[in-house]
Backbone as JSON Lines, residues from 0, in Angstrom:
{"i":0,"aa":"X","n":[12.09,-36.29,-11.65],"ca":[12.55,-35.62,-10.46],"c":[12.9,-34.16,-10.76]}
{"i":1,"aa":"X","n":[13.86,-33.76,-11.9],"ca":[13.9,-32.61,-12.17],"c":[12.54,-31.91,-12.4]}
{"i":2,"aa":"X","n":[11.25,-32.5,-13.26],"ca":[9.92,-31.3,-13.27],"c":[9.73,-30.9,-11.93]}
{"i":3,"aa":"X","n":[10.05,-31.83,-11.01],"ca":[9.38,-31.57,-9.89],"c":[10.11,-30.43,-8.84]}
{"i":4,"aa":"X","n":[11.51,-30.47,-9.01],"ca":[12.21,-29.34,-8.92],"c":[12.14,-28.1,-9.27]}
{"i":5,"aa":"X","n":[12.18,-28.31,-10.59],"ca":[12.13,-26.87,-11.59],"c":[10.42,-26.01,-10.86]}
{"i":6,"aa":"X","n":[9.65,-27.29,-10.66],"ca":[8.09,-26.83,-9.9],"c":[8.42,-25.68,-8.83]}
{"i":7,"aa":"X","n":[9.23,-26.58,-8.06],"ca":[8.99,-26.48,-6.61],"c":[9.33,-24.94,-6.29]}
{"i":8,"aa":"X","n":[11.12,-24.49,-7.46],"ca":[11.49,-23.26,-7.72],"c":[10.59,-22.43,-8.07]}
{"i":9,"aa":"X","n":[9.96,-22.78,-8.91],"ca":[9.16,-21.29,-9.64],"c":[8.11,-21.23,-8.8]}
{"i":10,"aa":"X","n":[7.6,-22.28,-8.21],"ca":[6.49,-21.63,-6.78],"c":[6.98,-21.16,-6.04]}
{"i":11,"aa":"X","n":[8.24,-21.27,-5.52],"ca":[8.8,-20.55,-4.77],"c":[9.22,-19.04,-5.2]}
{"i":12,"aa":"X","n":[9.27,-18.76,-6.51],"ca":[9.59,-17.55,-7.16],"c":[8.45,-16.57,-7.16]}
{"i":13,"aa":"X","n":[6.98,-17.55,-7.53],"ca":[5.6,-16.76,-7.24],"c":[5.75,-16.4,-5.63]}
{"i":14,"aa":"X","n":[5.73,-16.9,-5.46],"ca":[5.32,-16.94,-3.7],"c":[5.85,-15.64,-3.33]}
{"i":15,"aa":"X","n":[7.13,-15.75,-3.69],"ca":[7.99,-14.41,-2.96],"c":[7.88,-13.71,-4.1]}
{"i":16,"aa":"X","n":[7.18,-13.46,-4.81],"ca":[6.58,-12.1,-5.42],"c":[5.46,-11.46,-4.53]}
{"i":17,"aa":"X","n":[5.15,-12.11,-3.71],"ca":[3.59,-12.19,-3.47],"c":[3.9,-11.4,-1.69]}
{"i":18,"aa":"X","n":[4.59,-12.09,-0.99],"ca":[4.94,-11.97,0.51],"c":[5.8,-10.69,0.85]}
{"i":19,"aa":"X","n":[5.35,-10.01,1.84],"ca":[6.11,-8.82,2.35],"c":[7.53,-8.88,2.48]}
{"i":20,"aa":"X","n":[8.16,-8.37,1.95],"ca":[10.1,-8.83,2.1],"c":[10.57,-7.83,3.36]}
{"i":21,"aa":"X","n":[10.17,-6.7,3.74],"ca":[10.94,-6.17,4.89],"c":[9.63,-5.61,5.58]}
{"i":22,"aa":"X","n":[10.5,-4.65,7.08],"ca":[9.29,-4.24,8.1],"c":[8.26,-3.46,7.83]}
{"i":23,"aa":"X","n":[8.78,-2.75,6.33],"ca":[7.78,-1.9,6.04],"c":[6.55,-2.25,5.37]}
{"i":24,"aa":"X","n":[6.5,-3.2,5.29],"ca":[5.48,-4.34,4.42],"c":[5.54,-4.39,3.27]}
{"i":25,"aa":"X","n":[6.17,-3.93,2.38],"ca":[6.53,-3.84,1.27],"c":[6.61,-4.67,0.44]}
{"i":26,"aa":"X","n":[5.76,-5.22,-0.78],"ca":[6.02,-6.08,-1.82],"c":[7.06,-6.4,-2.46]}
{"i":27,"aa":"X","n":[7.61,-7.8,-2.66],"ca":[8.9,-8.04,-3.72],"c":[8.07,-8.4,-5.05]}
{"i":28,"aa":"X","n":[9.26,-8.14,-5.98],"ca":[8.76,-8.56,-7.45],"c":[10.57,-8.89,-8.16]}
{"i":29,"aa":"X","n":[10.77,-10.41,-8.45],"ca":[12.11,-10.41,-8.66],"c":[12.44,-10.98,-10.11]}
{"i":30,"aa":"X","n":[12.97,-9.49,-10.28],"ca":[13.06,-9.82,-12.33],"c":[13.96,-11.26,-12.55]}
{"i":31,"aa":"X","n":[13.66,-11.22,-13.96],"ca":[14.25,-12.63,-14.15],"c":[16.09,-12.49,-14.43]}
{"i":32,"aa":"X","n":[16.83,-11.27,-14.1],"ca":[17.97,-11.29,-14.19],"c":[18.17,-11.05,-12.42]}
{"i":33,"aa":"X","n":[17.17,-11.55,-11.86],"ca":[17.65,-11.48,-10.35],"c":[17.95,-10.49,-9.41]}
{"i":34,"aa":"X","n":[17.4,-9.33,-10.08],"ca":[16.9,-7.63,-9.51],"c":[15.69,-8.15,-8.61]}
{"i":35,"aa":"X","n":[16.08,-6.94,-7.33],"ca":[14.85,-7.25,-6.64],"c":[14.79,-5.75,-6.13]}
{"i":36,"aa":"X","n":[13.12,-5.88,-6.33],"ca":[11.99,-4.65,-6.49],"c":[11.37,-4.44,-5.21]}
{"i":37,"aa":"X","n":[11.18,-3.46,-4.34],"ca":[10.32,-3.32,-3.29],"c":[9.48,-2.59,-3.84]}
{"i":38,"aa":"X","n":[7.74,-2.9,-3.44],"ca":[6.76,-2.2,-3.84],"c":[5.92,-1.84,-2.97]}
{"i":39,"aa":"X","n":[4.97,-0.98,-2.94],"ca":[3.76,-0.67,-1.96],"c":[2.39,-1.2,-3.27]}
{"i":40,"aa":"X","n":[2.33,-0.2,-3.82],"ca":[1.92,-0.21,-5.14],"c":[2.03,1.13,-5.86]}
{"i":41,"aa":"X","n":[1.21,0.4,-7.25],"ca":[1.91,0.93,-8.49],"c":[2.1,2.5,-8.44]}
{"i":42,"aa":"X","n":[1.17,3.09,-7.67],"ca":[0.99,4.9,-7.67],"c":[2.05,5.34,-6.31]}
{"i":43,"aa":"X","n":[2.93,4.24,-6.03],"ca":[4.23,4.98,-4.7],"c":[5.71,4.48,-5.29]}
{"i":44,"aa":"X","n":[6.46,5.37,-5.1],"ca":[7.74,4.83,-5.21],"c":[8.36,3.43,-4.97]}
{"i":45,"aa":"X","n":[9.28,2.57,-6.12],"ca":[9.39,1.78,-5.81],"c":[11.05,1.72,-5.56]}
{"i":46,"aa":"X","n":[11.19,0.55,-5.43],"ca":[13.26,0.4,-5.11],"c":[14.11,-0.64,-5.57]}
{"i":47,"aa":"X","n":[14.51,-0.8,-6.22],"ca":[15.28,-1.42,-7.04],"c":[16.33,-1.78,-6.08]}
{"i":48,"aa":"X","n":[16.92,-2.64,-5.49],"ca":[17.4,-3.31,-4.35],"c":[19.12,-3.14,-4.86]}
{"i":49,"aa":"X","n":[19.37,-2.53,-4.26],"ca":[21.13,-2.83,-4.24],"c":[21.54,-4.63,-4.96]}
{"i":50,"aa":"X","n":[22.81,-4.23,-5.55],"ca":[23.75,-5.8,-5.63],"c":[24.69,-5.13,-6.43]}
{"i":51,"aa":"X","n":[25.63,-5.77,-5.58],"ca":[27.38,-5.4,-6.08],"c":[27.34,-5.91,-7.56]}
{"i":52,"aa":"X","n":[28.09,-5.2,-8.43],"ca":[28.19,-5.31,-9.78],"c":[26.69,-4.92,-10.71]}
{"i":53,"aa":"X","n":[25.83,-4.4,-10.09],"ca":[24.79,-3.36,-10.89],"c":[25.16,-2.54,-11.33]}
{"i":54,"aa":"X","n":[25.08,-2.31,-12.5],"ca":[25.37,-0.66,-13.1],"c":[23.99,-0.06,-13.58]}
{"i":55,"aa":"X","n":[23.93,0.91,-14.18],"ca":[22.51,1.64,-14.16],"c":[21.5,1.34,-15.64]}
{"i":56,"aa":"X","n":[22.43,0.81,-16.19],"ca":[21.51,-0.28,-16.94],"c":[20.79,-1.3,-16.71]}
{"i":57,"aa":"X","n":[21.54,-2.06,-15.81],"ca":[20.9,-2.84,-14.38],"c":[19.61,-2.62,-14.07]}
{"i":58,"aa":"X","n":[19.57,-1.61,-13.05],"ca":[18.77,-0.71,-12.5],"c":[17.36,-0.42,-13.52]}
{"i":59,"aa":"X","n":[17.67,0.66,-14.79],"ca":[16.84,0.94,-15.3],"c":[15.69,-0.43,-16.21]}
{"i":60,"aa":"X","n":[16.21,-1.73,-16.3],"ca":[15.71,-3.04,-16.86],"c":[15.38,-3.89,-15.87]}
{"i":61,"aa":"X","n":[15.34,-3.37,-14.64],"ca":[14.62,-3.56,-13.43],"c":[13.83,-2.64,-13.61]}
{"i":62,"aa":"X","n":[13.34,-1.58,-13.48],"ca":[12.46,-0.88,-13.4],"c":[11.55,-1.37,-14.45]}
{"i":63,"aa":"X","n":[11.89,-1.36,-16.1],"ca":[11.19,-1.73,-17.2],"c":[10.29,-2.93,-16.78]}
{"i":64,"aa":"X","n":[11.24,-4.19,-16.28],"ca":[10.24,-5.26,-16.16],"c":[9.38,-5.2,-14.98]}
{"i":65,"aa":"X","n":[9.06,-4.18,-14.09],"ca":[8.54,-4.13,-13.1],"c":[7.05,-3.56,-13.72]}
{"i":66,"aa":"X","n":[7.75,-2.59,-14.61],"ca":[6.33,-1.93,-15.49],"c":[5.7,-3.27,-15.74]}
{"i":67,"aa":"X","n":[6.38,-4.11,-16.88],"ca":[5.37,-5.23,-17.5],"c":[4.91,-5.81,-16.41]}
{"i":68,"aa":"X","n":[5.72,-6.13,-15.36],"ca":[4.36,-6.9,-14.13],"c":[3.45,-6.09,-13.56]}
{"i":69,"aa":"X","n":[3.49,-4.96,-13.3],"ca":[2.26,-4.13,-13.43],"c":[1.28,-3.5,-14.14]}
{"i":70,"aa":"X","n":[1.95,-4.74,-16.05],"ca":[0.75,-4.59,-17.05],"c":[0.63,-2.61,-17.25]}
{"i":71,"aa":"X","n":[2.17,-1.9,-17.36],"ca":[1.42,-0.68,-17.63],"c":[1.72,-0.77,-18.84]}
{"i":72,"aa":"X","n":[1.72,0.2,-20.13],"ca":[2.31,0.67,-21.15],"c":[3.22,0.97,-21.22]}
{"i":73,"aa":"X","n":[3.96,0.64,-22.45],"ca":[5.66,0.67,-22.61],"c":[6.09,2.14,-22.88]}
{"i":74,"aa":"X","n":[4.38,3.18,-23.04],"ca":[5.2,4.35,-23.3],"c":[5.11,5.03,-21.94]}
{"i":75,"aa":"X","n":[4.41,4.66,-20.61],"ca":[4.38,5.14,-19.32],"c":[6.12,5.63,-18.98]}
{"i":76,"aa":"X","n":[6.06,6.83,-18.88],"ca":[7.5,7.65,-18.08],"c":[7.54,7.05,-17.01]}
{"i":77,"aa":"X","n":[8.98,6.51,-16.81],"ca":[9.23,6.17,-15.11],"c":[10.64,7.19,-15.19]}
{"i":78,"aa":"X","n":[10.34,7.64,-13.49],"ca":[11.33,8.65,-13.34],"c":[12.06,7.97,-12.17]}
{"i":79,"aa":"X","n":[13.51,8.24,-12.42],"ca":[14.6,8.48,-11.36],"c":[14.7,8.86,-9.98]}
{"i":80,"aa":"X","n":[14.16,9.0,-8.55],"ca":[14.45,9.68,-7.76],"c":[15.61,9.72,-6.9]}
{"i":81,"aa":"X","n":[16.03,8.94,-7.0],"ca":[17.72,8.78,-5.99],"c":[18.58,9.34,-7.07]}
{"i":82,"aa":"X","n":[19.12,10.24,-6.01],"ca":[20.12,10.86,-6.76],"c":[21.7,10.34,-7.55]}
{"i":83,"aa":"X","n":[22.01,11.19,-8.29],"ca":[23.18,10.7,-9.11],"c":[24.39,11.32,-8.59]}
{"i":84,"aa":"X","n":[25.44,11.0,-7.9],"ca":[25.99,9.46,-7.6],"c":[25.26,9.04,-6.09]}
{"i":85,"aa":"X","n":[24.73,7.9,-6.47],"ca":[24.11,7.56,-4.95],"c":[24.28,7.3,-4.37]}
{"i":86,"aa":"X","n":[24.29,7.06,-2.71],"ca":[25.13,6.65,-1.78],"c":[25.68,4.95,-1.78]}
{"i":87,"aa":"X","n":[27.19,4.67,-1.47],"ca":[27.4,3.38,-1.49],"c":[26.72,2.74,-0.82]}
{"i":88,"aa":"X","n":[26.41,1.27,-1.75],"ca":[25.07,0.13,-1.15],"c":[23.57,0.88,-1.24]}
{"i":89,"aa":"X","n":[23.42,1.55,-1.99],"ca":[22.08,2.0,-2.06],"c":[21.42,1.43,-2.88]}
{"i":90,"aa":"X","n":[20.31,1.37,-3.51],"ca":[19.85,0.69,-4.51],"c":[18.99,2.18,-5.1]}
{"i":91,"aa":"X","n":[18.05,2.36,-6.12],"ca":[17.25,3.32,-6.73],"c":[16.19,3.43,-6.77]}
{"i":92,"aa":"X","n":[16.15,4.51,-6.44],"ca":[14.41,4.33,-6.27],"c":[13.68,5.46,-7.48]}
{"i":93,"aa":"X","n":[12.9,4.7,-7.64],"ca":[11.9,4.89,-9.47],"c":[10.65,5.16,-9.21]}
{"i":94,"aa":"X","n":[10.01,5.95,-9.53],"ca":[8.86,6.53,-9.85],"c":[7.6,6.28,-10.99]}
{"i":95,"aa":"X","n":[6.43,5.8,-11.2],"ca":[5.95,5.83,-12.31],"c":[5.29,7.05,-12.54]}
{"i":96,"aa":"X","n":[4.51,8.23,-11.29],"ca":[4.09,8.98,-11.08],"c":[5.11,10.19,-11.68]}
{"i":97,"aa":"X","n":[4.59,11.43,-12.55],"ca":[5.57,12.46,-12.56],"c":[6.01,13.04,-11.2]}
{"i":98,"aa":"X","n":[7.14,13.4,-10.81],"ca":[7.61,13.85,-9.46],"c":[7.83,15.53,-9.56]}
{"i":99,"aa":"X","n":[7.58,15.82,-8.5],"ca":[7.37,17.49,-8.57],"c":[8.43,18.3,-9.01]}
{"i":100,"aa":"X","n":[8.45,19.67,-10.14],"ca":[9.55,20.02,-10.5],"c":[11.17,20.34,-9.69]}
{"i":101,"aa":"X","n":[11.81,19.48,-10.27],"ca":[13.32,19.05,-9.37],"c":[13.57,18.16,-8.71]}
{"i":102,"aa":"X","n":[12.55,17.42,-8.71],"ca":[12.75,16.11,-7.7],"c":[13.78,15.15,-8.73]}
{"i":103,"aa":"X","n":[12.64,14.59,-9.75],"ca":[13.51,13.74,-11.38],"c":[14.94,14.25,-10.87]}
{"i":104,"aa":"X","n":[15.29,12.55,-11.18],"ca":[17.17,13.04,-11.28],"c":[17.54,12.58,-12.94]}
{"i":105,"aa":"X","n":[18.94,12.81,-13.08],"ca":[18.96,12.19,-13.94],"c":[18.79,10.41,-14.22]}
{"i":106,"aa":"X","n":[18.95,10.36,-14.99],"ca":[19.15,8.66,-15.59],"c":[20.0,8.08,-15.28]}
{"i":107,"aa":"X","n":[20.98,8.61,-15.76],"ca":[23.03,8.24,-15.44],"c":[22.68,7.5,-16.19]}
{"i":108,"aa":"X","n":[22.33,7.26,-17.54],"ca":[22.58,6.97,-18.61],"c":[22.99,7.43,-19.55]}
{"i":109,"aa":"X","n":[23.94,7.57,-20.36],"ca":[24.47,8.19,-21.94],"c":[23.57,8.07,-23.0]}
{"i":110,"aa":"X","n":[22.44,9.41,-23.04],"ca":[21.37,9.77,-23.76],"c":[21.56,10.43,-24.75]}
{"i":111,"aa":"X","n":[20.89,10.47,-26.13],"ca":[21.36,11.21,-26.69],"c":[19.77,12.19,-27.01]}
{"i":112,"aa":"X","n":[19.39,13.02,-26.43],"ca":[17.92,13.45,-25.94],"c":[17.54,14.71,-25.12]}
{"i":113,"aa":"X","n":[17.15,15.52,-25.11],"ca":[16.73,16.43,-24.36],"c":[15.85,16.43,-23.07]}
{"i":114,"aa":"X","n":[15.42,14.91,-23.14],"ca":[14.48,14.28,-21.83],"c":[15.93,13.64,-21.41]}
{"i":115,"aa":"X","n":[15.89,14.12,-20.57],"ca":[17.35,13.04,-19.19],"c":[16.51,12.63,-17.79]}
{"i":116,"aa":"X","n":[15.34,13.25,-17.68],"ca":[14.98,12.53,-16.35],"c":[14.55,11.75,-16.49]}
{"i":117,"aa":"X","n":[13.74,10.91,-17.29],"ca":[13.01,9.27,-17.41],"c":[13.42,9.11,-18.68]}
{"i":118,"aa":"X","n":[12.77,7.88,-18.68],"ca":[12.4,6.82,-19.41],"c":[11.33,6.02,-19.52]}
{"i":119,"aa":"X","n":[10.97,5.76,-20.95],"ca":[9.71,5.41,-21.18],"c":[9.58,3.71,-20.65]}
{"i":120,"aa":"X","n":[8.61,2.94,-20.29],"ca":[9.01,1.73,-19.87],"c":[9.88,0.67,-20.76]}
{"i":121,"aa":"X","n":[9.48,1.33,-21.96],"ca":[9.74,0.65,-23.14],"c":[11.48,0.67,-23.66]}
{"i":122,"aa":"X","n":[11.89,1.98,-23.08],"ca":[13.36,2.2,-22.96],"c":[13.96,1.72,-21.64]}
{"i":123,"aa":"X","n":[13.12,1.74,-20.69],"ca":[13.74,0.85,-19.57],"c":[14.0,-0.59,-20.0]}
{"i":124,"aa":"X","n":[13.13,-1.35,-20.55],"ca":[12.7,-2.63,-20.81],"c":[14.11,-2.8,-21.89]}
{"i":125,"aa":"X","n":[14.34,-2.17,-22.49],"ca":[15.4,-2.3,-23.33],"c":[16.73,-2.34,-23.17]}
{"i":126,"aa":"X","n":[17.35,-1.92,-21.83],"ca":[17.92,-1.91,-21.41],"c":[18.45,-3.19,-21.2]}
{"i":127,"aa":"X","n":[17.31,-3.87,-20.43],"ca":[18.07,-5.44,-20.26],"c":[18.65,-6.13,-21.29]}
{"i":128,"aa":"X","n":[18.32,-5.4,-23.12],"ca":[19.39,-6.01,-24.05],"c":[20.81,-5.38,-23.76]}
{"i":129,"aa":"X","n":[20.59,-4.49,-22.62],"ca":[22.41,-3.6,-22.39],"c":[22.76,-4.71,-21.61]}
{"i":130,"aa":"X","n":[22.07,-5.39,-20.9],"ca":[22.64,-6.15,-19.76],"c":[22.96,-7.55,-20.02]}
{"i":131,"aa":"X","n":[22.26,-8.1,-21.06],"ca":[22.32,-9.78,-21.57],"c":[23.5,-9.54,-22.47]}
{"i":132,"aa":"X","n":[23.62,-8.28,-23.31],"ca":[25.18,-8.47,-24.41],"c":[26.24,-8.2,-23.35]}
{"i":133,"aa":"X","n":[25.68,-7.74,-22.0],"ca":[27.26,-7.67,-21.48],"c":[27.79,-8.75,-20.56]}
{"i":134,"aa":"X","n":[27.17,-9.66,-20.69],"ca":[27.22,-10.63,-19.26],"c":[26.92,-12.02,-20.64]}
{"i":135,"aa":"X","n":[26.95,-12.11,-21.54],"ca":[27.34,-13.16,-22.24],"c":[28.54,-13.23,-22.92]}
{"i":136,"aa":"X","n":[29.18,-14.56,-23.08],"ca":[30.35,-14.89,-22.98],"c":[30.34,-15.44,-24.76]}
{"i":137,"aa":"X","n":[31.25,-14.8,-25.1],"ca":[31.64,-14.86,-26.53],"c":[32.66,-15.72,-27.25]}
């Protein structure tokens, strides 16, 4: 009874990767720490969905695993476009495309680097080790 459960979930997890989530028709893609992604596709801005208790490590390991479901390279730049501090209940919206000079915001991450507007997917993706050491219980 449980395989058939555990089934029934993860089709249900494909599925709504797959189905328009709001009016704008917009694709979901929902990481496995339960970030959720609005997409058009890969060459338009995407959005990293608001949730109380995200911090921008959050955010940026959402973006990373969004790369791997769109199979890009871990050294592809994804850039920032919502600004830093963003409006309350907003979520972020990320770029894989370079954005025109001044658009890139920062990261609002503690870099130690002369690049502050992106991150490589591969440093996004890494991030989610910021997010699993902080949300496990010791």
């Amino acid at each position: 009874m449980f395989r058939h459960l555990a089934a029934a979930a993860s089709a249900l997890v494909v599925v709504s990767a797959c189905v328009p989530s709001d009016p704008s028709g917009r694709q979901t893609f929902v990481t496995r720490e339960s970030a959720v992604v609005l997409f058009s596709s890969v060459d338009d801005p995407f959005e990293v969905r608001f949730k109380a208790g995200l911090g921008a490590p959050d955010y940026w390991c959402a973006a990373g695993r969004f790369a791997d479901q769109q199979n890009l390279s871990g050294s592809t730049r994804i850039y920032r476009l919502t600004p830093n501090p963003r409006p309350q209940g907003s979520g972020i919206v990320f770029t894989f495309v370079p954005p025109a000079p001044g658009m890139a915001q920062p990261t609002g991450l503690m870099r130690i680097s002369s690049n502050t507007d992106s991150l490589s997917a591969f440093q996004a993706r890494d991030q989610c080790n910021v997010v699993r050491l902080r949300t496990e219980r010791f």
